Amino acid sequence: MSRHRESTVRARTAGRLLEVACDESGSDGENLTSGNTDVFAHASVHLPLPSAAAHVQEIRDRIRSPAEEYKATHLLREKHRAVLEWFLGASGPLHGHAHVLLVEKSFFVVDRVVDLLLGDPAPALALFRTGREHFGDERWRRFLEVSNDLMRARSNGQPEAPVESFFRVVEDLLRARPRGDVGVETLALLAGARERARAYRARIADGPAVVPALNPLLPALVRTAAYWGAGGHQVALVHDEQNVLTAQRIAWLKQTTGLFGFRLVDSRLDPRVQLADFLAGIARKIASDELNGRGDPALTALLRPYVDGDSLWGDERSGVSLRRS
C-alpha cells in the first residue's frame, strides 16, 4: 500500500473502533530451526462482516472446490493462479484493508538469543548476515539449534544441559574464526554471558513465562495492534483460536498495547478470520519461496503492499524484495 493510500484508509476510519480479524501460518511451537516451515506469517484484515462473507463466497464461486473448508492451499494451486492474483491485487477484496507481518524464523532465533544474553537485539542482524559465510553451513546450523534449545521452555530434565551446549558451540565458532568482524565481536560478547543464560534457565524451571521467548505470535500481535492503532484509533482484535493465547497472555497484550478488546473465535464461523487465514498462508508460501531463491516475481510484487516494513527478517536480498518501500 502506498503511503498516500495508507493515510487515506486511516483517515477514513478515524474516530471509530476498528475490529480487526487475525490469523497466522507457519507455527511450529518452540521448534524454529528444524520445524516444518522456515517462515511465520501473521495476517490481519479490517472489513465489515457482510463484505467479508461476500468475498469468501466469491472465492468459493471462482474456485468451485467441493471442500467444506477452504484454505490458502486452494488459492495457491497453479490452476487457480488467476484467483490468487485477483485476491492479492488492487481489484481484490483485501487491497487497502489488510496487513502482514513476516518472521524469518532462523533470524528470530538469533534476534531473541542476542537480546536475551546481551539485553539488546541490535547486534543480531550483523551476526546473522555473516554467520553462515564465516562459519560454514554445518557450524552455523549447529549455532541456530543450540540457540533454539537454550530458549526452549521444555527441557529433558537437565536445565544446565542447554547452557553448556550453547557455550561449547559459541567457543567453537570463536576458535574457527579470527576476531575483527562485527558478528564475531557479538559472539565474543555472547561467550561472556553464561550467568545470564543460567538465570534464564532457572526462571524457566520456576514456571512458564507470560511472553514465551520463542513464539513469534505475541510480538506479531503487538505489532499488529500498533499498525492498526496508528493515529490514535481504538483497536479490538478477533483471532483464530490458539492454545498459546491464554487468558493471562491476552491480559498482558491488552495492557501492553492498549487494545480495546481481544477475543478468540473459530475461524470457520468468522469470514474475516477466514480471509486472514488465506492471506497468512499465501504470504508464508510466497515469502518462503523468495527466501529460498525460487520466488515468483509477480506474486512477490502482489504481496509487497501488505508486508510490514518492520517484519522480523534478516536475509537482505529477499527482505528487499518483500518489503514495501
Tab-separated table of C-alpha atoms in Angstrom:
chain	number	residue	atom	x	y	z
A	1	MET	CA	0.000	0.000	0.000
A	2	SER	CA	1.428	3.433	-0.881
A	3	ARG	CA	1.900	5.918	1.946
A	4	HIS	CA	-0.802	8.146	0.411
A	5	ARG	CA	-3.286	5.267	0.195
A	6	GLU	CA	-2.403	4.140	3.714
A	7	SER	CA	-3.034	7.608	5.128
A	8	THR	CA	-6.311	7.800	3.194
A	9	VAL	CA	-7.501	4.498	4.663
A	10	ARG	CA	-6.532	5.635	8.156
A	11	ALA	CA	-8.322	8.971	7.713
A	12	ARG	CA	-11.455	7.176	6.569
A	13	THR	CA	-11.546	5.134	9.775
A	14	ALA	CA	-10.500	7.915	12.160
A	15	GLY	CA	-12.587	8.205	15.301
A	16	ARG	CA	-14.066	4.712	15.026
A	17	LEU	CA	-13.334	1.465	16.793
A	18	LEU	CA	-11.522	-0.870	14.411
A	19	GLU	CA	-12.328	-4.544	14.859
A	20	VAL	CA	-9.553	-6.398	13.082
A	21	ALA	CA	-9.561	-10.128	12.327
A	22	CYS	CA	-6.299	-12.100	12.524
A	23	ASP	CA	-4.759	-15.475	11.812
A	24	GLU	CA	-1.294	-16.952	11.387
A	25	SER	CA	0.517	-19.515	9.292
A	26	GLY	CA	3.719	-21.430	9.944
A	27	SER	CA	3.538	-22.022	13.678
A	28	ASP	CA	5.851	-24.856	14.777
A	29	GLY	CA	5.694	-24.243	18.513
A	30	GLU	CA	9.137	-23.811	20.043
A	31	ASN	CA	10.931	-25.544	17.179
A	32	LEU	CA	12.039	-22.683	14.962
A	33	THR	CA	15.200	-24.192	13.491
A	34	SER	CA	14.113	-27.606	12.237
A	35	GLY	CA	10.342	-27.442	12.032
A	36	ASN	CA	8.099	-27.799	9.000
A	37	THR	CA	8.361	-24.168	7.897
A	38	ASP	CA	11.066	-21.505	7.756
A	39	VAL	CA	8.677	-18.525	7.760
A	40	PHE	CA	5.927	-17.424	10.139
A	41	ALA	CA	3.272	-15.064	8.790
A	42	HIS	CA	0.619	-13.162	10.733
A	43	ALA	CA	-2.177	-11.523	8.767
A	44	SER	CA	-4.866	-9.078	9.845
A	45	VAL	CA	-7.929	-7.856	7.964
A	46	HIS	CA	-10.280	-4.939	8.594
A	47	LEU	CA	-13.564	-5.426	6.740
A	48	PRO	CA	-17.273	-5.435	7.652
A	49	LEU	CA	-18.657	-8.911	8.274
A	50	PRO	CA	-21.117	-8.825	5.338
A	51	SER	CA	-18.368	-7.762	2.928
A	52	ALA	CA	-16.023	-10.467	4.191
A	53	ALA	CA	-18.743	-13.099	3.830
A	54	ALA	CA	-19.412	-11.979	0.261
A	55	HIS	CA	-15.694	-12.152	-0.576
A	56	VAL	CA	-15.371	-15.659	0.851
A	57	GLN	CA	-18.381	-16.733	-1.215
A	58	GLU	CA	-16.857	-15.173	-4.333
A	59	ILE	CA	-13.655	-17.149	-3.741
A	60	ARG	CA	-15.721	-20.321	-3.474
A	61	ASP	CA	-17.622	-19.426	-6.654
A	62	ARG	CA	-14.370	-18.778	-8.536
A	63	ILE	CA	-12.561	-21.925	-7.342
A	64	ARG	CA	-15.563	-24.306	-7.223
A	65	SER	CA	-13.912	-26.887	-5.000
A	66	PRO	CA	-16.243	-29.308	-3.162
A	67	ALA	CA	-14.162	-28.867	0.017
A	68	GLU	CA	-16.229	-27.823	3.025
A	69	GLU	CA	-13.458	-25.606	4.390
A	70	TYR	CA	-11.228	-23.602	2.068
A	71	LYS	CA	-7.588	-22.923	2.945
A	72	ALA	CA	-4.733	-20.967	1.385
A	73	THR	CA	-3.647	-24.090	-0.470
A	74	HIS	CA	-6.749	-23.851	-2.653
A	75	LEU	CA	-5.717	-20.414	-3.917
A	76	LEU	CA	-2.070	-21.433	-4.289
A	77	ARG	CA	-2.797	-24.194	-6.798
A	78	GLU	CA	-1.486	-23.337	-10.245
A	79	LYS	CA	-4.886	-23.877	-11.838
A	80	HIS	CA	-6.266	-21.109	-9.598
A	81	ARG	CA	-3.490	-18.606	-10.353
A	82	ALA	CA	-5.985	-16.049	-11.689
A	83	VAL	CA	-7.979	-16.222	-8.434
A	84	LEU	CA	-4.806	-15.744	-6.379
A	85	GLU	CA	-3.760	-12.714	-8.416
A	86	TRP	CA	-7.237	-11.226	-8.046
A	87	PHE	CA	-7.225	-11.943	-4.285
A	88	LEU	CA	-3.974	-10.037	-3.736
A	89	GLY	CA	-4.412	-7.439	-6.461
A	90	ALA	CA	-5.715	-3.887	-6.451
A	91	SER	CA	-9.193	-5.012	-7.546
A	92	GLY	CA	-9.345	-7.778	-4.956
A	93	PRO	CA	-11.062	-7.865	-1.562
A	94	LEU	CA	-8.069	-7.045	0.662
A	95	HIS	CA	-6.212	-4.205	-1.037
A	96	GLY	CA	-6.058	-1.343	1.454
A	97	HIS	CA	-7.720	-3.452	4.160
A	98	ALA	CA	-5.051	-5.924	5.294
A	99	HIS	CA	-1.602	-6.188	6.853
A	100	VAL	CA	1.009	-8.946	7.086
A	101	LEU	CA	3.930	-9.324	9.474
A	102	LEU	CA	6.579	-11.795	8.286
A	103	VAL	CA	9.075	-13.562	10.538
A	104	GLU	CA	12.138	-15.360	9.196
A	105	LYS	CA	12.384	-17.993	11.886
A	106	SER	CA	16.151	-18.507	11.922
A	107	PHE	CA	16.676	-14.752	12.241
A	108	PHE	CA	14.085	-14.609	15.014
A	109	VAL	CA	16.132	-17.177	16.965
A	110	VAL	CA	19.329	-15.134	16.620
A	111	ASP	CA	17.488	-11.904	17.441
A	112	ARG	CA	15.967	-13.429	20.593
A	113	VAL	CA	19.145	-15.079	21.892
A	114	VAL	CA	21.175	-11.898	21.401
A	115	ASP	CA	18.524	-9.845	23.173
A	116	LEU	CA	18.277	-12.403	25.973
A	117	LEU	CA	22.014	-12.566	26.668
A	118	LEU	CA	23.137	-9.025	25.780
A	119	GLY	CA	19.999	-7.048	26.622
A	120	ASP	CA	19.906	-5.539	23.123
A	121	PRO	CA	18.877	-7.233	19.844
A	122	ALA	CA	20.653	-4.689	17.620
A	123	PRO	CA	23.866	-6.741	17.066
A	124	ALA	CA	21.858	-9.764	15.904
A	125	LEU	CA	21.461	-8.615	12.304
A	126	ALA	CA	25.186	-8.390	11.533
A	127	LEU	CA	25.827	-11.740	13.216
A	128	PHE	CA	23.006	-13.362	11.265
A	129	ARG	CA	24.038	-11.977	7.898
A	130	THR	CA	27.686	-13.025	8.231
A	131	GLY	CA	27.300	-16.229	10.240
A	132	ARG	CA	26.856	-18.821	7.506
A	133	GLU	CA	29.532	-17.263	5.300
A	134	HIS	CA	32.068	-17.046	8.120
A	135	PHE	CA	31.493	-20.380	9.816
A	136	GLY	CA	30.050	-22.651	7.125
A	137	ASP	CA	26.658	-24.317	6.886
A	138	GLU	CA	27.234	-27.046	9.456
A	139	ARG	CA	28.659	-24.871	12.244
A	140	TRP	CA	26.070	-22.156	11.657
A	141	ARG	CA	23.198	-24.646	11.699
A	142	ARG	CA	24.501	-26.009	14.981
A	143	PHE	CA	24.600	-22.485	16.453
A	144	LEU	CA	20.958	-21.964	15.455
A	145	GLU	CA	19.978	-25.292	17.021
A	146	VAL	CA	21.681	-24.680	20.380
A	147	SER	CA	20.316	-21.129	20.490
A	148	ASN	CA	16.830	-22.557	19.954
A	149	ASP	CA	17.402	-25.197	22.665
A	150	LEU	CA	18.714	-22.617	25.131
A	151	MET	CA	15.483	-20.625	24.943
A	152	ARG	CA	13.009	-23.507	24.831
A	153	ALA	CA	10.696	-23.765	27.799
A	154	ARG	CA	10.711	-27.552	27.622
A	155	SER	CA	13.794	-29.414	28.801
A	156	ASN	CA	14.937	-33.000	29.204
A	157	GLY	CA	15.135	-32.643	32.967
A	158	GLN	CA	18.666	-31.249	32.875
A	159	PRO	CA	18.262	-27.466	32.999
A	160	GLU	CA	22.010	-26.844	32.674
A	161	ALA	CA	22.434	-29.007	29.557
A	162	PRO	CA	21.226	-26.361	27.031
A	163	VAL	CA	23.509	-23.791	28.658
A	164	GLU	CA	26.591	-25.958	28.343
A	165	SER	CA	25.780	-26.969	24.770
A	166	PHE	CA	25.252	-23.356	23.725
A	167	PHE	CA	28.545	-22.101	25.118
A	168	ARG	CA	30.504	-25.026	23.713
A	169	VAL	CA	29.258	-24.116	20.240
A	170	VAL	CA	29.961	-20.397	20.731
A	171	GLU	CA	33.519	-21.173	21.808
A	172	ASP	CA	33.942	-23.475	18.812
A	173	LEU	CA	32.841	-20.679	16.477
A	174	LEU	CA	35.254	-18.247	18.082
A	175	ARG	CA	38.133	-20.663	17.597
A	176	ALA	CA	37.127	-21.165	13.976
A	177	ARG	CA	37.225	-17.501	13.022
A	178	PRO	CA	39.675	-14.703	13.962
A	179	ARG	CA	38.314	-11.629	15.718
A	180	GLY	CA	37.718	-8.326	13.984
A	181	ASP	CA	34.329	-8.837	12.327
A	182	VAL	CA	31.220	-7.265	13.881
A	183	GLY	CA	29.442	-10.620	14.000
A	184	VAL	CA	32.399	-12.291	15.651
A	185	GLU	CA	32.586	-9.491	18.198
A	186	THR	CA	28.958	-10.227	19.051
A	187	LEU	CA	29.838	-13.890	19.558
A	188	ALA	CA	32.626	-12.860	21.925
A	189	LEU	CA	30.099	-10.892	23.971
A	190	LEU	CA	27.736	-13.853	23.997
A	191	ALA	CA	30.554	-16.050	25.299
A	192	GLY	CA	30.719	-13.855	28.404
A	193	ALA	CA	27.004	-14.110	29.191
A	194	ARG	CA	26.911	-17.536	30.823
A	195	GLU	CA	25.372	-16.262	34.065
A	196	ARG	CA	22.502	-14.588	32.206
A	197	ALA	CA	21.859	-17.867	30.401
A	198	ARG	CA	21.809	-19.796	33.670
A	199	ALA	CA	19.463	-17.252	35.234
A	200	TYR	CA	17.102	-17.593	32.270
A	201	ARG	CA	17.028	-21.393	32.553
A	202	ALA	CA	16.344	-21.062	36.278
A	203	ARG	CA	13.353	-18.810	35.551
A	204	ILE	CA	12.001	-21.392	33.118
A	205	ALA	CA	12.241	-24.048	35.817
A	206	ASP	CA	10.064	-21.866	38.067
A	207	GLY	CA	7.188	-21.840	35.572
A	208	PRO	CA	6.165	-20.734	32.043
A	209	ALA	CA	6.785	-17.124	31.066
A	210	VAL	CA	3.884	-14.854	30.199
A	211	VAL	CA	5.708	-13.974	26.966
A	212	PRO	CA	7.411	-17.098	25.553
A	213	ALA	CA	10.858	-16.296	24.184
A	214	LEU	CA	10.474	-18.421	21.072
A	215	ASN	CA	6.893	-17.877	19.950
A	216	PRO	CA	6.595	-15.117	17.328
A	217	LEU	CA	2.820	-14.822	17.732
A	218	LEU	CA	2.844	-12.389	20.662
A	219	PRO	CA	5.362	-9.975	19.079
A	220	ALA	CA	3.302	-10.170	15.886
A	221	LEU	CA	0.159	-9.225	17.781
A	222	VAL	CA	1.919	-6.301	19.457
A	223	ARG	CA	2.983	-5.007	16.047
A	224	THR	CA	-0.493	-5.631	14.580
A	225	ALA	CA	-2.089	-3.583	17.346
A	226	ALA	CA	0.396	-0.766	16.744
A	227	TYR	CA	-0.201	-0.793	12.988
A	228	TRP	CA	-3.975	-0.552	13.178
A	229	GLY	CA	-3.873	1.781	16.162
A	230	ALA	CA	-1.683	4.370	14.438
A	231	GLY	CA	-3.210	7.829	14.688
A	232	GLY	CA	-4.952	7.058	17.954
A	233	HIS	CA	-7.538	4.570	16.704
A	234	GLN	CA	-9.068	2.172	19.199
A	235	VAL	CA	-8.481	-1.416	18.112
A	236	ALA	CA	-10.124	-4.704	19.042
A	237	LEU	CA	-8.657	-7.943	17.691
A	238	VAL	CA	-10.576	-11.075	16.757
A	239	HIS	CA	-8.233	-14.052	16.426
A	240	ASP	CA	-8.469	-17.662	15.427
A	241	GLU	CA	-8.307	-19.922	18.475
A	242	GLN	CA	-4.730	-20.572	19.638
A	243	ASN	CA	-3.609	-22.562	22.679
A	244	VAL	CA	-0.761	-20.133	23.327
A	245	LEU	CA	-3.254	-17.276	23.763
A	246	THR	CA	-4.155	-17.958	27.379
A	247	ALA	CA	-6.223	-15.578	29.468
A	248	GLN	CA	-3.039	-14.353	31.167
A	249	ARG	CA	-1.336	-13.614	27.847
A	250	ILE	CA	-4.391	-11.876	26.439
A	251	ALA	CA	-4.473	-9.687	29.551
A	252	TRP	CA	-0.768	-8.907	29.009
A	253	LEU	CA	-1.445	-7.991	25.370
A	254	LYS	CA	-4.287	-5.656	26.275
A	255	GLN	CA	-2.229	-3.961	28.971
A	256	THR	CA	0.874	-3.680	26.779
A	257	THR	CA	-0.803	-2.460	23.602
A	258	GLY	CA	-3.883	-0.646	24.878
A	259	LEU	CA	-6.171	-2.913	22.857
A	260	PHE	CA	-9.844	-2.127	23.392
A	261	GLY	CA	-10.720	-5.810	23.174
A	262	PHE	CA	-9.442	-9.246	22.237
A	263	ARG	CA	-11.470	-12.387	21.606
A	264	LEU	CA	-10.843	-15.828	20.171
A	265	VAL	CA	-13.174	-17.381	17.619
A	266	ASP	CA	-13.450	-20.482	15.468
A	267	SER	CA	-12.171	-19.288	12.089
A	268	ARG	CA	-14.906	-21.256	10.321
A	269	LEU	CA	-17.516	-19.022	11.953
A	270	ASP	CA	-15.999	-15.638	11.035
A	271	PRO	CA	-15.384	-14.881	7.337
A	272	ARG	CA	-12.998	-12.053	8.249
A	273	VAL	CA	-10.753	-14.536	10.036
A	274	GLN	CA	-11.063	-16.882	7.056
A	275	LEU	CA	-9.719	-14.126	4.808
A	276	ALA	CA	-6.873	-13.508	7.260
A	277	ASP	CA	-6.182	-17.262	7.225
A	278	PHE	CA	-5.980	-17.247	3.411
A	279	LEU	CA	-3.666	-14.221	3.419
A	280	ALA	CA	-1.380	-15.612	6.113
A	281	GLY	CA	-0.926	-18.934	4.322
A	282	ILE	CA	-0.369	-17.275	0.955
A	283	ALA	CA	2.098	-14.774	2.426
A	284	ARG	CA	4.068	-17.512	4.169
A	285	LYS	CA	4.403	-19.518	0.948
A	286	ILE	CA	5.389	-16.536	-1.220
A	287	ALA	CA	7.893	-15.294	1.392
A	288	SER	CA	9.427	-18.741	1.870
A	289	ASP	CA	9.853	-19.156	-1.877
A	290	GLU	CA	11.519	-15.741	-2.072
A	291	LEU	CA	13.801	-16.581	0.847
A	292	ASN	CA	14.922	-19.805	-0.799
A	293	GLY	CA	15.664	-18.308	-4.201
A	294	ARG	CA	12.635	-19.678	-6.016
A	295	GLY	CA	10.386	-16.643	-5.729
A	296	ASP	CA	7.748	-15.716	-8.274
A	297	PRO	CA	8.373	-12.007	-9.051
A	298	ALA	CA	4.736	-11.353	-9.935
A	299	LEU	CA	3.392	-12.856	-6.703
A	300	THR	CA	6.093	-11.191	-4.597
A	301	ALA	CA	5.115	-7.842	-6.104
A	302	LEU	CA	1.441	-8.502	-5.336
A	303	LEU	CA	2.240	-9.397	-1.714
A	304	ARG	CA	4.582	-6.464	-1.134
A	305	PRO	CA	1.908	-3.794	-0.422
A	306	TYR	CA	0.666	-5.823	2.559
A	307	VAL	CA	4.033	-6.539	4.198
A	308	ASP	CA	5.018	-4.605	7.312
A	309	GLY	CA	8.328	-2.784	6.878
A	310	ASP	CA	9.233	-3.830	10.418
A	311	SER	CA	8.867	-7.536	9.694
A	312	LEU	CA	11.430	-9.652	11.576
A	313	TRP	CA	13.508	-10.571	8.554
A	314	GLY	CA	17.262	-10.994	8.398
A	315	ASP	CA	18.031	-12.109	4.838
A	316	GLU	CA	18.921	-8.960	2.928
A	317	ARG	CA	18.156	-9.996	-0.656
A	318	SER	CA	14.694	-11.423	-0.042
A	319	GLY	CA	13.911	-8.720	2.503
A	320	VAL	CA	14.400	-6.023	-0.130
A	321	SER	CA	12.053	-7.895	-2.484
A	322	LEU	CA	9.334	-8.497	0.099
A	323	ARG	CA	9.143	-5.225	1.989
A	324	ARG	CA	7.313	-2.227	0.661
A	325	SER	CA	9.411	0.956	0.427
